[in-house]
Amino acid sequence: MDCGADPAGLKIAGMSSERTIRIERDILGKNNRIAADNRARFLTDDLLVFNLVSSPGAGKTSLLVRAVSELKDSRPVGVIEGDQQTSNDADRIRATGAPAIQINTGKGCHLDAAMVGEAYRRLPPLKGGILFIENVGNLVCPAAFDLGEACKIVVFSTADGEDKPLKYPDMFAASSLMLINKIDLAPVVDFDSAKTIEYARRVNPNIEVLTVSARTGEGFAALYAWIRKQAANQRRPVGDALP
Ligand SMILES: Nc1nc2c(ncn2[C@@H]2O[C@H](COP(=O)(O)OP(=O)(O)O)[C@@H](O)[C@H]2O)c(=O)[nH]1
Ligand SMILES: [Mg+2]
Ligand SMILES: [Zn+2]
């Protein structure tokens, strides 16, 4: 693991646990300071920022392609894409006409606040709009790294297996919204929605839940209503013109 953050208590051969903890604290402390700068910048720019996290393939990019296409005519929308390699996802977003910056983390398994600050400077002005950050597909360490976002959204696909919130509790604890995607596949994969929600609320009683299909568009009206609510919470007029 390259991430240098291990909230669950990493053991490194030949290194005392005190030293390991100190290194973790230093890395996360530095990240948190940069995240605070990003957050201040986003507020100044009147920007609502979401950090999308999930296992690889849950449908983050597909969701964003649909959401960005449907939102971009009513307000500025931009995307920061994180993957170890390729610019495939940024290309998919740009095909909608919205701006996207790709970050390649190489051996890295998460985005950090410095990467996001740097990518944000390369985007056109998005004042009064929405910035979506698609994190590296990984249900573990992106939970520990604040990027300066308003909140994290965990995308969970009906094919992921209902017990993932129990197996990767930090991610579900850190997220404000669980977006259950690929609901069109639910009958095929025998998806148990009630069990998934029960497990997610066991680790995070406050997590909100919406069910969508990036393929068919089902549930997106409720997602936009949720985004409007977040915009209102940030006390901005952004929500009024959302579809
Ligand atoms: N049936 C179905 N497939 C989906 C849905 N959303 C995404 N996919 C498919 O799942 C795969 C992974 O999607 P992608 O957006 O690249 O996931 P990411 O790795 O989380 O960004 C692709 O083959 C998508 O076409 C959905 O709602 N329904
Ligand atoms: Mg993707
Ligand atoms: Zn990592």
Coordinates of N, CA and C and ligand atoms in Angstrom, one line a residue:
M1 N 0.9 -1.2 0.0 CA 0.0 0.0 0.0 C 0.9 1.2 0.0
D2 N 0.6 2.2 -0.8 CA 1.4 3.4 -1.0 C 0.9 4.6 -0.3
C3 N -0.3 4.4 0.4 CA -1.0 5.6 0.7 C -0.4 6.3 2.0
G4 N 0.3 5.6 2.8 CA 0.9 6.3 4.0 C -0.1 6.7 5.0
A5 N -1.3 6.2 4.8 CA -2.3 6.5 5.9 C -3.0 5.2 6.2
D6 N -3.1 4.9 7.4 CA -3.7 3.6 7.8 C -4.4 3.8 9.1
P7 N -5.6 4.3 9.0 CA -6.4 4.5 10.2 C -6.7 3.3 11.0
A8 N -6.6 2.1 10.3 CA -6.9 0.9 11.0 C -5.7 0.3 11.8
G9 N -4.5 0.9 11.6 CA -3.4 0.5 12.4 C -2.4 -0.4 11.7
L10 N -1.7 0.2 10.8 CA -0.8 -0.6 9.9 C 0.4 -1.0 10.8
K11 N 0.9 -2.2 10.5 CA 2.2 -2.7 11.1 C 3.3 -2.7 10.0
I12 N 4.4 -2.0 10.3 CA 5.5 -2.0 9.3 C 6.7 -2.7 9.9
A13 N 7.2 -3.8 9.2 CA 8.3 -4.6 9.8 C 9.5 -3.7 10.1
G14 N 10.0 -3.8 11.3 CA 11.2 -3.1 11.7 C 10.9 -1.7 12.2
M15 N 9.7 -1.3 12.2 CA 9.4 0.1 12.6 C 8.4 0.0 13.9
S16 N 8.8 0.8 14.9 CA 8.0 0.7 16.1 C 6.6 1.3 15.8
S17 N 5.6 0.8 16.5 CA 4.2 1.3 16.3 C 4.1 2.8 16.6
E18 N 5.0 3.3 17.5 CA 4.9 4.7 17.9 C 5.4 5.6 16.6
R19 N 6.5 5.1 16.0 CA 7.0 5.8 14.8 C 6.0 5.7 13.7
T20 N 5.4 4.5 13.5 CA 4.4 4.4 12.4 C 3.2 5.4 12.7
I21 N 2.8 5.5 13.9 CA 1.6 6.4 14.2 C 2.1 7.8 14.0
R22 N 3.3 8.2 14.3 CA 3.8 9.5 14.2 C 3.8 9.9 12.7
I23 N 4.3 9.0 11.8 CA 4.4 9.2 10.4 C 2.9 9.4 9.8
E24 N 2.0 8.6 10.3 CA 0.6 8.7 9.8 C 0.1 10.0 10.2
R25 N 0.4 10.4 11.5 CA -0.2 11.7 12.0 C 0.4 12.9 11.2
D26 N 1.7 12.8 10.8 CA 2.3 13.9 10.1 C 1.7 14.0 8.7
I27 N 1.5 12.9 8.0 CA 1.0 12.9 6.7 C -0.5 13.4 6.7
L28 N -1.3 12.9 7.6 CA -2.7 13.4 7.7 C -2.8 14.8 8.1
G29 N -1.9 15.2 9.0 CA -1.9 16.6 9.5 C -1.6 17.6 8.4
K30 N -0.6 17.2 7.6 CA -0.2 18.1 6.5 C -1.4 18.1 5.5
N31 N -2.0 16.9 5.2 CA -3.1 16.9 4.2 C -4.3 17.8 4.7
N32 N -4.5 17.7 6.1 CA -5.7 18.4 6.6 C -5.5 19.9 6.5
R33 N -4.2 20.4 6.6 CA -3.9 21.8 6.5 C -4.2 22.3 5.0
I34 N -3.8 21.4 4.1 CA -4.0 21.8 2.7 C -5.5 21.7 2.3
A35 N -6.2 20.7 2.9 CA -7.6 20.6 2.7 C -8.4 21.8 3.2
A36 N -7.9 22.3 4.3 CA -8.6 23.5 4.9 C -8.4 24.7 4.0
D37 N -7.2 24.8 3.3 CA -7.0 25.9 2.3 C -7.9 25.7 1.1
N38 N -8.0 24.4 0.7 CA -8.9 24.2 -0.5 C -10.3 24.6 -0.1
R39 N -10.8 24.2 1.1 CA -12.2 24.4 1.5 C -12.4 25.9 1.5
A40 N -11.4 26.7 2.1 CA -11.6 28.2 2.1 C -11.7 28.7 0.7
R41 N -10.9 28.2 -0.2 CA -10.9 28.6 -1.6 C -12.2 28.3 -2.2
F42 N -12.7 27.1 -2.0 CA -14.0 26.7 -2.6 C -15.2 27.6 -2.1
L43 N -15.1 27.9 -0.8 CA -16.2 28.8 -0.3 C -16.1 30.2 -0.9
T44 N -14.8 30.7 -1.0 CA -14.6 32.0 -1.6 C -15.2 32.0 -3.1
D45 N -15.0 30.9 -3.7 CA -15.4 30.8 -5.1 C -16.9 30.3 -5.2
D46 N -17.5 30.2 -4.1 CA -19.0 29.9 -4.1 C -19.2 28.6 -4.8
L47 N -18.5 27.6 -4.4 CA -18.5 26.3 -5.1 C -18.9 25.2 -4.2
L48 N -19.8 24.4 -4.7 CA -20.2 23.2 -3.9 C -19.4 22.0 -4.4
V49 N -18.7 21.3 -3.5 CA -17.7 20.3 -3.9 C -18.1 18.9 -3.3
F50 N -18.1 17.9 -4.2 CA -18.4 16.5 -3.7 C -17.2 15.6 -4.1
N51 N -16.9 14.7 -3.2 CA -15.8 13.8 -3.3 C -16.5 12.4 -3.5
L52 N -16.4 11.8 -4.7 CA -17.1 10.5 -4.9 C -16.1 9.4 -4.7
V53 N -16.5 8.5 -3.9 CA -15.6 7.3 -3.6 C -16.4 6.0 -3.8
S54 N -15.7 5.0 -4.2 CA -16.3 3.7 -4.4 C -15.2 2.7 -4.7
S55 N -15.6 1.4 -4.8 CA -14.7 0.4 -5.3 C -14.6 0.6 -6.8
P56 N -13.6 0.1 -7.5 CA -13.5 0.3 -9.0 C -14.8 -0.3 -9.6
G57 N -15.3 0.4 -10.6 CA -16.4 -0.1 -11.4 C -17.8 0.0 -10.8
A58 N -18.0 0.7 -9.7 CA -19.3 0.9 -9.1 C -20.2 1.9 -9.9
G59 N -19.5 2.7 -10.8 CA -20.2 3.5 -11.7 C -20.1 5.0 -11.4
K60 N -19.0 5.4 -10.8 CA -18.7 6.9 -10.5 C -18.7 7.7 -11.8
T61 N -17.9 7.2 -12.8 CA -17.8 8.0 -14.0 C -19.1 8.1 -14.8
S62 N -19.8 6.9 -14.8 CA -21.1 6.9 -15.5 C -22.1 7.8 -14.9
L63 N -22.1 7.9 -13.5 CA -23.0 8.8 -12.8 C -22.7 10.2 -13.1
L64 N -21.4 10.5 -13.2 CA -20.9 11.9 -13.4 C -21.2 12.3 -14.8
V65 N -21.0 11.4 -15.8 CA -21.3 11.8 -17.2 C -22.8 12.2 -17.3
R66 N -23.7 11.4 -16.7 CA -25.1 11.8 -16.7 C -25.4 13.1 -16.0
A67 N -24.9 13.2 -14.7 CA -25.2 14.3 -13.9 C -24.6 15.6 -14.5
V68 N -23.4 15.5 -15.0 CA -22.8 16.7 -15.6 C -23.5 17.2 -16.9
S69 N -23.9 16.2 -17.7 CA -24.7 16.5 -18.9 C -26.0 17.2 -18.6
E70 N -26.6 16.8 -17.5 CA -27.9 17.4 -17.1 C -27.8 18.6 -16.3
L71 N -26.7 18.9 -15.7 CA -26.6 20.1 -14.8 C -25.8 21.2 -15.5
K72 N -25.0 20.9 -16.5 CA -24.1 21.9 -17.0 C -24.7 23.1 -17.6
D73 N -25.9 23.0 -18.2 CA -26.5 24.1 -18.8 C -27.1 25.1 -17.8
S74 N -27.3 24.7 -16.6 CA -27.9 25.6 -15.6 C -26.8 26.2 -14.7
R75 N -25.6 25.7 -14.7 CA -24.6 26.3 -13.9 C -23.2 25.8 -14.3
P76 N -22.1 26.4 -13.8 CA -20.8 25.9 -14.1 C -20.6 24.6 -13.4
V77 N -20.1 23.6 -14.1 CA -19.8 22.3 -13.5 C -18.4 21.8 -14.0
G78 N -17.6 21.3 -13.1 CA -16.3 20.8 -13.4 C -16.0 19.5 -12.7
V79 N -15.1 18.8 -13.2 CA -14.8 17.5 -12.6 C -13.2 17.3 -12.5
I80 N -12.8 16.8 -11.4 CA -11.4 16.4 -11.2 C -11.5 14.8 -11.1
E81 N -10.7 14.2 -12.0 CA -10.7 12.7 -12.1 C -9.4 12.1 -11.5
G82 N -9.6 11.1 -10.7 CA -8.4 10.5 -10.1 C -8.3 9.0 -10.5
D83 N -7.3 8.6 -11.1 CA -7.0 7.2 -11.4 C -5.5 6.9 -11.4
Q84 N -5.1 5.7 -11.2 CA -3.7 5.4 -11.2 C -3.1 5.7 -12.6
Q85 N -3.8 5.3 -13.7 CA -3.3 5.5 -15.0 C -4.4 5.9 -15.9
T86 N -4.1 6.4 -17.1 CA -5.0 6.8 -18.2 C -5.8 8.0 -18.0
S87 N -6.2 8.6 -19.1 CA -7.1 9.8 -18.9 C -8.5 9.4 -19.5
N88 N -8.8 8.1 -19.4 CA -10.1 7.7 -20.0 C -11.3 8.4 -19.4
D89 N -11.3 8.6 -18.0 CA -12.5 9.1 -17.3 C -12.6 10.6 -17.6
A90 N -11.5 11.3 -17.6 CA -11.6 12.8 -18.0 C -12.1 12.9 -19.4
D91 N -11.6 12.0 -20.3 CA -12.1 12.1 -21.7 C -13.6 11.9 -21.8
R92 N -14.1 10.9 -21.0 CA -15.6 10.7 -21.0 C -16.3 11.9 -20.5
I93 N -15.8 12.6 -19.5 CA -16.5 13.8 -19.0 C -16.4 14.9 -20.0
R94 N -15.2 15.1 -20.6 CA -15.0 16.2 -21.6 C -16.0 16.0 -22.8
A95 N -16.3 14.8 -23.1 CA -17.2 14.5 -24.3 C -18.6 15.1 -24.0
T96 N -18.9 15.4 -22.8 CA -20.2 16.1 -22.5 C -20.1 17.6 -22.7
G97 N -18.9 18.1 -22.9 CA -18.7 19.5 -23.0 C -18.2 20.2 -21.7
A98 N -18.2 19.4 -20.6 CA -17.8 20.0 -19.3 C -16.3 19.9 -19.1
P99 N -15.7 20.8 -18.4 CA -14.2 20.7 -18.2 C -13.9 19.6 -17.2
A100 N -12.7 18.9 -17.5 CA -12.3 17.9 -16.5 C -10.8 17.8 -16.5
I101 N -10.2 17.7 -15.4 CA -8.8 17.5 -15.2 C -8.5 16.1 -14.7
Q102 N -7.6 15.4 -15.3 CA -7.2 14.1 -14.9 C -6.0 14.1 -14.0
I103 N -6.1 13.5 -12.9 CA -4.9 13.3 -12.1 C -4.5 11.8 -12.2
N104 N -3.2 11.5 -12.5 CA -2.8 10.1 -12.4 C -1.9 9.9 -11.2
T105 N -2.3 9.0 -10.3 CA -1.6 8.9 -9.1 C -0.4 7.9 -9.2
G106 N -0.3 7.2 -10.3 CA 0.8 6.2 -10.5 C 0.6 5.1 -9.5
K107 N 1.6 4.9 -8.6 CA 1.5 3.9 -7.6 C 0.5 4.2 -6.5
G108 N 0.0 5.5 -6.4 CA -0.8 6.0 -5.3 C -2.2 5.5 -5.4
C109 N -2.9 5.3 -4.3 CA -4.2 4.7 -4.3 C -5.3 5.6 -3.8
H110 N -5.0 6.9 -3.7 CA -6.0 7.9 -3.3 C -5.6 9.2 -3.8
L111 N -6.5 10.2 -3.8 CA -6.2 11.6 -4.1 C -5.9 12.2 -2.7
D112 N -5.0 13.2 -2.7 CA -4.8 14.0 -1.5 C -5.1 15.5 -1.8
A113 N -5.1 16.3 -0.8 CA -5.6 17.6 -0.9 C -4.7 18.5 -1.8
A114 N -3.4 18.2 -1.8 CA -2.5 19.0 -2.6 C -2.7 18.7 -4.1
M115 N -3.0 17.4 -4.4 CA -3.3 17.1 -5.8 C -4.5 17.8 -6.3
V116 N -5.5 17.9 -5.4 CA -6.8 18.5 -5.8 C -6.6 20.0 -5.9
G117 N -5.9 20.6 -5.0 CA -5.6 22.1 -5.1 C -4.9 22.4 -6.4
E118 N -4.0 21.6 -6.8 CA -3.2 21.8 -8.0 C -4.1 21.7 -9.3
A119 N -4.9 20.6 -9.3 CA -5.9 20.4 -10.4 C -6.9 21.5 -10.5
Y120 N -7.4 22.0 -9.3 CA -8.4 23.0 -9.3 C -7.9 24.3 -10.0
R121 N -6.6 24.6 -9.8 CA -6.0 25.8 -10.5 C -6.0 25.7 -12.0
R122 N -6.1 24.4 -12.5 CA -6.1 24.2 -13.9 C -7.4 24.2 -14.6
L123 N -8.5 24.2 -13.7 CA -9.9 24.3 -14.3 C -10.3 25.7 -14.6
P124 N -11.2 25.9 -15.5 CA -11.7 27.3 -15.8 C -12.5 27.7 -14.6
P125 N -12.8 29.0 -14.4 CA -13.6 29.5 -13.2 C -14.9 28.8 -13.2
L126 N -15.3 28.3 -12.0 CA -16.6 27.6 -11.8 C -17.5 28.3 -10.8
K127 N -17.2 29.6 -10.5 CA -17.8 30.3 -9.5 C -19.4 30.1 -9.5
G128 N -19.9 29.8 -8.3 CA -21.3 29.6 -8.2 C -21.8 28.2 -8.6
G129 N -20.9 27.3 -9.0 CA -21.2 26.0 -9.5 C -20.9 24.9 -8.7
I130 N -20.6 23.7 -9.3 CA -20.4 22.5 -8.6 C -19.1 21.8 -9.2
L131 N -18.3 21.4 -8.2 CA -17.1 20.6 -8.6 C -17.3 19.2 -8.1
F132 N -17.2 18.2 -9.0 CA -17.2 16.8 -8.6 C -15.8 16.3 -8.6
I133 N -15.4 15.6 -7.6 CA -14.1 14.9 -7.6 C -14.3 13.4 -7.6
E134 N -13.8 12.8 -8.6 CA -13.9 11.3 -8.6 C -12.6 10.7 -8.1
N135 N -12.7 10.1 -6.9 CA -11.5 9.6 -6.2 C -11.0 8.3 -6.9
V136 N -9.8 7.9 -6.6 CA -9.3 6.6 -7.1 C -10.2 5.5 -6.5
G137 N -10.6 4.5 -7.4 CA -11.5 3.4 -6.9 C -10.9 2.6 -5.9
N138 N -11.4 2.7 -4.6 CA -10.7 2.1 -3.5 C -11.6 2.4 -2.3
L139 N -12.0 1.4 -1.6 CA -12.9 1.7 -0.4 C -12.2 1.8 0.9
V140 N -10.8 1.9 0.8 CA -10.1 2.0 2.1 C -9.6 3.4 2.4
C141 N -8.4 3.7 1.8 CA -7.7 5.0 2.3 C -8.3 6.3 1.9
P142 N -9.1 6.4 0.7 CA -9.7 7.7 0.5 C -10.6 8.2 1.6
A143 N -11.0 7.3 2.5 CA -11.8 7.7 3.7 C -11.0 8.6 4.6
A144 N -9.7 8.5 4.6 CA -8.9 9.2 5.6 C -8.4 10.5 5.1
F145 N -8.6 10.8 3.8 CA -8.0 12.0 3.2 C -9.1 13.0 2.9
D146 N -9.1 14.1 3.7 CA -10.0 15.2 3.4 C -9.4 16.0 2.2
L147 N -10.3 16.3 1.2 CA -9.8 17.0 0.0 C -10.3 18.5 0.1
G148 N -11.1 18.8 1.1 CA -11.7 20.1 1.2 C -13.1 20.1 0.7
E149 N -13.7 19.0 0.4 CA -15.0 18.8 -0.1 C -16.1 19.2 0.9
A150 N -17.3 19.5 0.4 CA -18.4 19.7 1.3 C -18.8 18.4 2.0
C151 N -18.8 17.3 1.2 CA -19.0 16.0 1.7 C -18.6 14.9 0.8
K152 N -18.4 13.7 1.3 CA -18.1 12.5 0.5 C -19.4 11.8 0.2
I153 N -19.5 11.3 -1.1 CA -20.6 10.4 -1.5 C -20.0 9.1 -1.8
V154 N -20.5 8.0 -1.2 CA -20.0 6.7 -1.5 C -21.0 6.0 -2.5
V155 N -20.4 5.6 -3.6 CA -21.2 5.0 -4.7 C -21.1 3.5 -4.4
F156 N -22.2 2.9 -4.3 CA -22.2 1.4 -4.0 C -23.1 0.8 -5.1
S157 N -22.5 -0.2 -5.8 CA -23.3 -0.9 -6.9 C -24.0 -2.1 -6.3
T158 N -25.2 -2.4 -6.9 CA -26.0 -3.5 -6.5 C -25.2 -4.8 -6.7
A159 N -24.1 -4.8 -7.5 CA -23.4 -6.0 -7.7 C -22.2 -6.1 -6.8
D160 N -22.0 -5.1 -5.8 CA -20.8 -5.1 -5.0 C -20.9 -6.1 -3.8
G161 N -22.1 -6.6 -3.4 CA -22.2 -7.4 -2.3 C -22.6 -6.6 -1.1
E162 N -23.7 -7.0 -0.5 CA -24.4 -6.2 0.6 C -23.5 -5.9 1.8
D163 N -22.6 -6.8 2.0 CA -21.8 -6.7 3.3 C -20.7 -5.7 3.3
K164 N -20.4 -5.0 2.1 CA -19.3 -4.1 2.0 C -19.3 -3.0 3.1
P165 N -20.4 -2.4 3.5 CA -20.4 -1.4 4.6 C -19.8 -2.0 5.9
L166 N -20.0 -3.3 6.1 CA -19.4 -3.8 7.3 C -17.9 -4.1 7.2
K167 N -17.5 -4.5 5.9 CA -16.1 -4.8 5.7 C -15.2 -3.6 5.6
Y168 N -15.8 -2.5 5.1 CA -15.1 -1.2 4.9 C -15.8 -0.1 5.6
P169 N -15.9 -0.2 6.9 CA -16.8 0.7 7.6 C -16.3 2.2 7.6
D170 N -15.0 2.4 7.5 CA -14.5 3.8 7.6 C -15.1 4.6 6.4
M171 N -15.2 4.0 5.3 CA -15.7 4.7 4.1 C -17.1 5.1 4.3
F172 N -17.9 4.2 4.8 CA -19.3 4.5 5.0 C -19.5 5.5 6.2
A173 N -18.6 5.4 7.2 CA -18.7 6.3 8.3 C -18.4 7.7 7.8
A174 N -17.5 7.8 6.8 CA -17.0 9.2 6.4 C -17.9 9.8 5.4
S175 N -18.9 9.1 4.9 CA -19.7 9.6 3.8 C -21.1 10.1 4.3
S176 N -21.5 11.2 3.6 CA -22.8 11.7 4.0 C -24.0 11.0 3.3
L177 N -23.6 10.5 2.1 CA -24.7 9.9 1.2 C -24.1 8.6 0.6
M178 N -25.0 7.6 0.7 CA -24.7 6.4 -0.1 C -25.6 6.3 -1.3
L179 N -25.0 6.4 -2.5 CA -25.7 6.3 -3.7 C -25.7 4.8 -4.2
I180 N -26.8 4.2 -4.1 CA -26.9 2.8 -4.6 C -27.1 2.8 -6.1
N181 N -26.1 2.4 -6.8 CA -26.2 2.5 -8.3 C -26.5 1.2 -8.9
K182 N -26.8 1.2 -10.2 CA -27.0 -0.1 -11.0 C -28.3 -0.7 -10.5
I183 N -29.3 0.1 -10.1 CA -30.5 -0.6 -9.6 C -31.2 -1.3 -10.7
D184 N -30.9 -1.0 -12.0 CA -31.5 -1.8 -13.1 C -31.0 -3.2 -13.0
L185 N -29.9 -3.5 -12.4 CA -29.3 -4.9 -12.3 C -29.8 -5.6 -11.1
A186 N -30.6 -5.0 -10.2 CA -30.9 -5.6 -8.9 C -31.6 -6.9 -9.0
P187 N -32.5 -7.1 -9.9 CA -33.1 -8.5 -10.0 C -32.2 -9.6 -10.5
V188 N -31.2 -9.2 -11.3 CA -30.3 -10.2 -11.9 C -29.3 -10.6 -10.8
V189 N -28.9 -9.7 -9.9 CA -27.9 -10.0 -8.9 C -28.5 -10.3 -7.5
D190 N -29.8 -10.4 -7.5 CA -30.5 -10.7 -6.2 C -30.1 -9.7 -5.1
F191 N -30.1 -8.4 -5.5 CA -29.7 -7.4 -4.5 C -30.7 -7.2 -3.4
D192 N -30.2 -7.2 -2.2 CA -31.0 -7.0 -1.0 C -30.8 -5.6 -0.5
S193 N -31.7 -4.7 -0.9 CA -31.5 -3.2 -0.5 C -31.6 -3.0 1.0
A194 N -32.6 -3.6 1.6 CA -32.8 -3.4 3.0 C -31.6 -3.8 3.9
K195 N -31.0 -4.9 3.5 CA -29.8 -5.4 4.2 C -28.7 -4.4 4.0
T196 N -28.4 -4.0 2.8 CA -27.4 -3.0 2.5 C -27.5 -1.7 3.4
I197 N -28.8 -1.2 3.4 CA -29.0 0.0 4.1 C -28.8 -0.2 5.6
E198 N -29.3 -1.4 6.1 CA -29.1 -1.7 7.5 C -27.7 -1.7 7.9
Y199 N -26.8 -2.4 7.1 CA -25.4 -2.5 7.4 C -24.8 -1.1 7.3
A200 N -25.1 -0.3 6.3 CA -24.5 1.1 6.2 C -24.9 1.9 7.4
R201 N -26.2 1.8 7.9 CA -26.6 2.6 9.0 C -26.0 2.1 10.3
R202 N -25.6 0.8 10.3 CA -25.0 0.3 11.5 C -23.6 1.0 11.8
V203 N -22.9 1.3 10.7 CA -21.6 2.0 10.8 C -21.8 3.5 10.8
N204 N -22.9 4.0 10.2 CA -23.1 5.4 10.2 C -24.7 5.7 10.2
P205 N -25.2 5.8 11.4 CA -26.7 6.0 11.6 C -27.2 7.2 10.8
N206 N -26.3 8.2 10.5 CA -26.8 9.4 9.8 C -26.7 9.3 8.3
I207 N -26.2 8.3 7.7 CA -25.9 8.3 6.3 C -27.3 8.3 5.5
E208 N -27.3 9.2 4.5 CA -28.5 9.3 3.7 C -28.4 8.3 2.5
V209 N -29.5 7.8 2.0 CA -29.4 6.8 0.9 C -30.3 7.2 -0.2
L210 N -29.8 7.1 -1.4 CA -30.6 7.3 -2.6 C -30.2 6.1 -3.6
T211 N -31.2 5.7 -4.4 CA -31.0 4.6 -5.3 C -31.2 5.1 -6.7
V212 N -30.2 4.8 -7.6 CA -30.1 5.3 -8.9 C -29.7 4.3 -9.9
S213 N -29.9 4.6 -11.2 CA -29.2 3.9 -12.3 C -28.6 4.9 -13.2
A214 N -27.3 4.8 -13.3 CA -26.6 5.7 -14.3 C -27.0 5.3 -15.7
R215 N -27.4 4.0 -15.8 CA -27.7 3.6 -17.2 C -29.1 4.1 -17.6
T216 N -30.1 4.1 -16.8 CA -31.4 4.4 -17.2 C -31.8 5.9 -16.8
G217 N -31.1 6.4 -15.8 CA -31.5 7.7 -15.3 C -32.4 7.7 -14.1
E218 N -32.9 6.5 -13.7 CA -33.8 6.3 -12.6 C -33.1 6.9 -11.3
G219 N -33.9 7.7 -10.6 CA -33.4 8.2 -9.3 C -32.7 9.5 -9.4
F220 N -32.4 10.0 -10.6 CA -31.5 11.2 -10.7 C -32.2 12.5 -10.2
A221 N -33.6 12.5 -10.4 CA -34.3 13.7 -9.9 C -34.1 13.8 -8.4
A222 N -34.2 12.7 -7.7 CA -34.0 12.8 -6.2 C -32.5 13.2 -5.9
L223 N -31.6 12.7 -6.7 CA -30.2 13.1 -6.5 C -30.0 14.6 -6.7
Y224 N -30.7 15.2 -7.7 CA -30.6 16.6 -7.9 C -31.2 17.4 -6.7
A225 N -32.3 16.8 -6.2 CA -33.0 17.5 -5.1 C -32.1 17.4 -3.9
W226 N -31.3 16.3 -3.7 CA -30.4 16.2 -2.6 C -29.3 17.3 -2.8
I227 N -28.8 17.4 -4.0 CA -27.7 18.4 -4.3 C -28.2 19.8 -3.9
R228 N -29.5 20.1 -4.3 CA -30.1 21.4 -4.0 C -30.1 21.6 -2.5
K229 N -30.4 20.6 -1.8 CA -30.4 20.7 -0.3 C -29.0 21.0 0.2
Q230 N -28.0 20.4 -0.3 CA -26.6 20.7 0.1 C -26.3 22.1 -0.2
A231 N -26.7 22.6 -1.4 CA -26.4 23.9 -1.8 C -27.1 24.9 -0.8
A232 N -28.3 24.6 -0.4 CA -29.0 25.5 0.5 C -28.3 25.5 1.9
N233 N -27.8 24.3 2.3 CA -27.1 24.2 3.6 C -25.8 25.1 3.5
Q234 N -25.2 25.2 2.4 CA -24.0 26.0 2.2 C -24.5 27.5 2.0
R235 N -25.8 27.7 2.1 CA -26.4 29.1 2.0 C -26.0 29.8 0.7
R236 N -26.2 29.1 -0.3 CA -25.9 29.7 -1.6 C -27.2 29.6 -2.5
P237 N -27.3 30.5 -3.5 CA -28.5 30.5 -4.3 C -28.4 29.4 -5.4
V238 N -27.3 28.6 -5.4 CA -27.0 27.7 -6.5 C -28.2 26.7 -6.7
G239 N -28.9 26.3 -5.7 CA -29.9 25.3 -5.8 C -31.1 25.7 -6.7
D240 N -31.4 27.0 -6.7 CA -32.7 27.4 -7.3 C -32.8 27.0 -8.7
A241 N -31.8 27.0 -9.5 CA -31.9 26.8 -10.9 C -31.6 25.4 -11.3
L242 N -31.4 24.5 -10.4 CA -31.1 23.1 -10.8 C -32.4 22.5 -11.4
P243 N -32.2 21.5 -12.3 CA -33.4 20.9 -12.9 C -34.1 20.0 -11.9
Ligands
LIG1 N1 -26.3 -1.9 -15.8 C1 -25.6 -0.8 -15.4 N2 -24.3 -0.6 -15.6 C2 -23.7 0.5 -15.1 C3 -24.4 1.5 -14.4 N3 -23.5 2.4 -14.0 C4 -22.3 2.0 -14.5 N4 -22.4 0.9 -15.2 C5 -21.3 0.1 -15.9 O1 -20.4 -0.3 -14.9 C6 -19.1 -0.3 -15.5 C7 -18.2 0.6 -14.6 O2 -18.6 2.0 -14.7 P1 -17.7 3.2 -14.4 O3 -18.6 4.4 -14.5 O4 -16.5 3.2 -15.3 O5 -17.3 3.0 -12.9 P2 -16.2 3.7 -12.0 O6 -14.9 2.8 -12.0 O7 -16.8 3.7 -10.6 O8 -15.9 5.0 -12.5 C8 -19.2 0.2 -16.9 O9 -19.3 -0.9 -17.8 C9 -20.6 0.9 -16.9 O10 -21.2 1.0 -18.1 C10 -25.8 1.3 -14.1 O11 -26.4 2.1 -13.5 N5 -26.3 0.1 -14.6
MG2 MG -14.2 6.0 -13.1
ZN3 ZN -4.2 5.2 -0.6

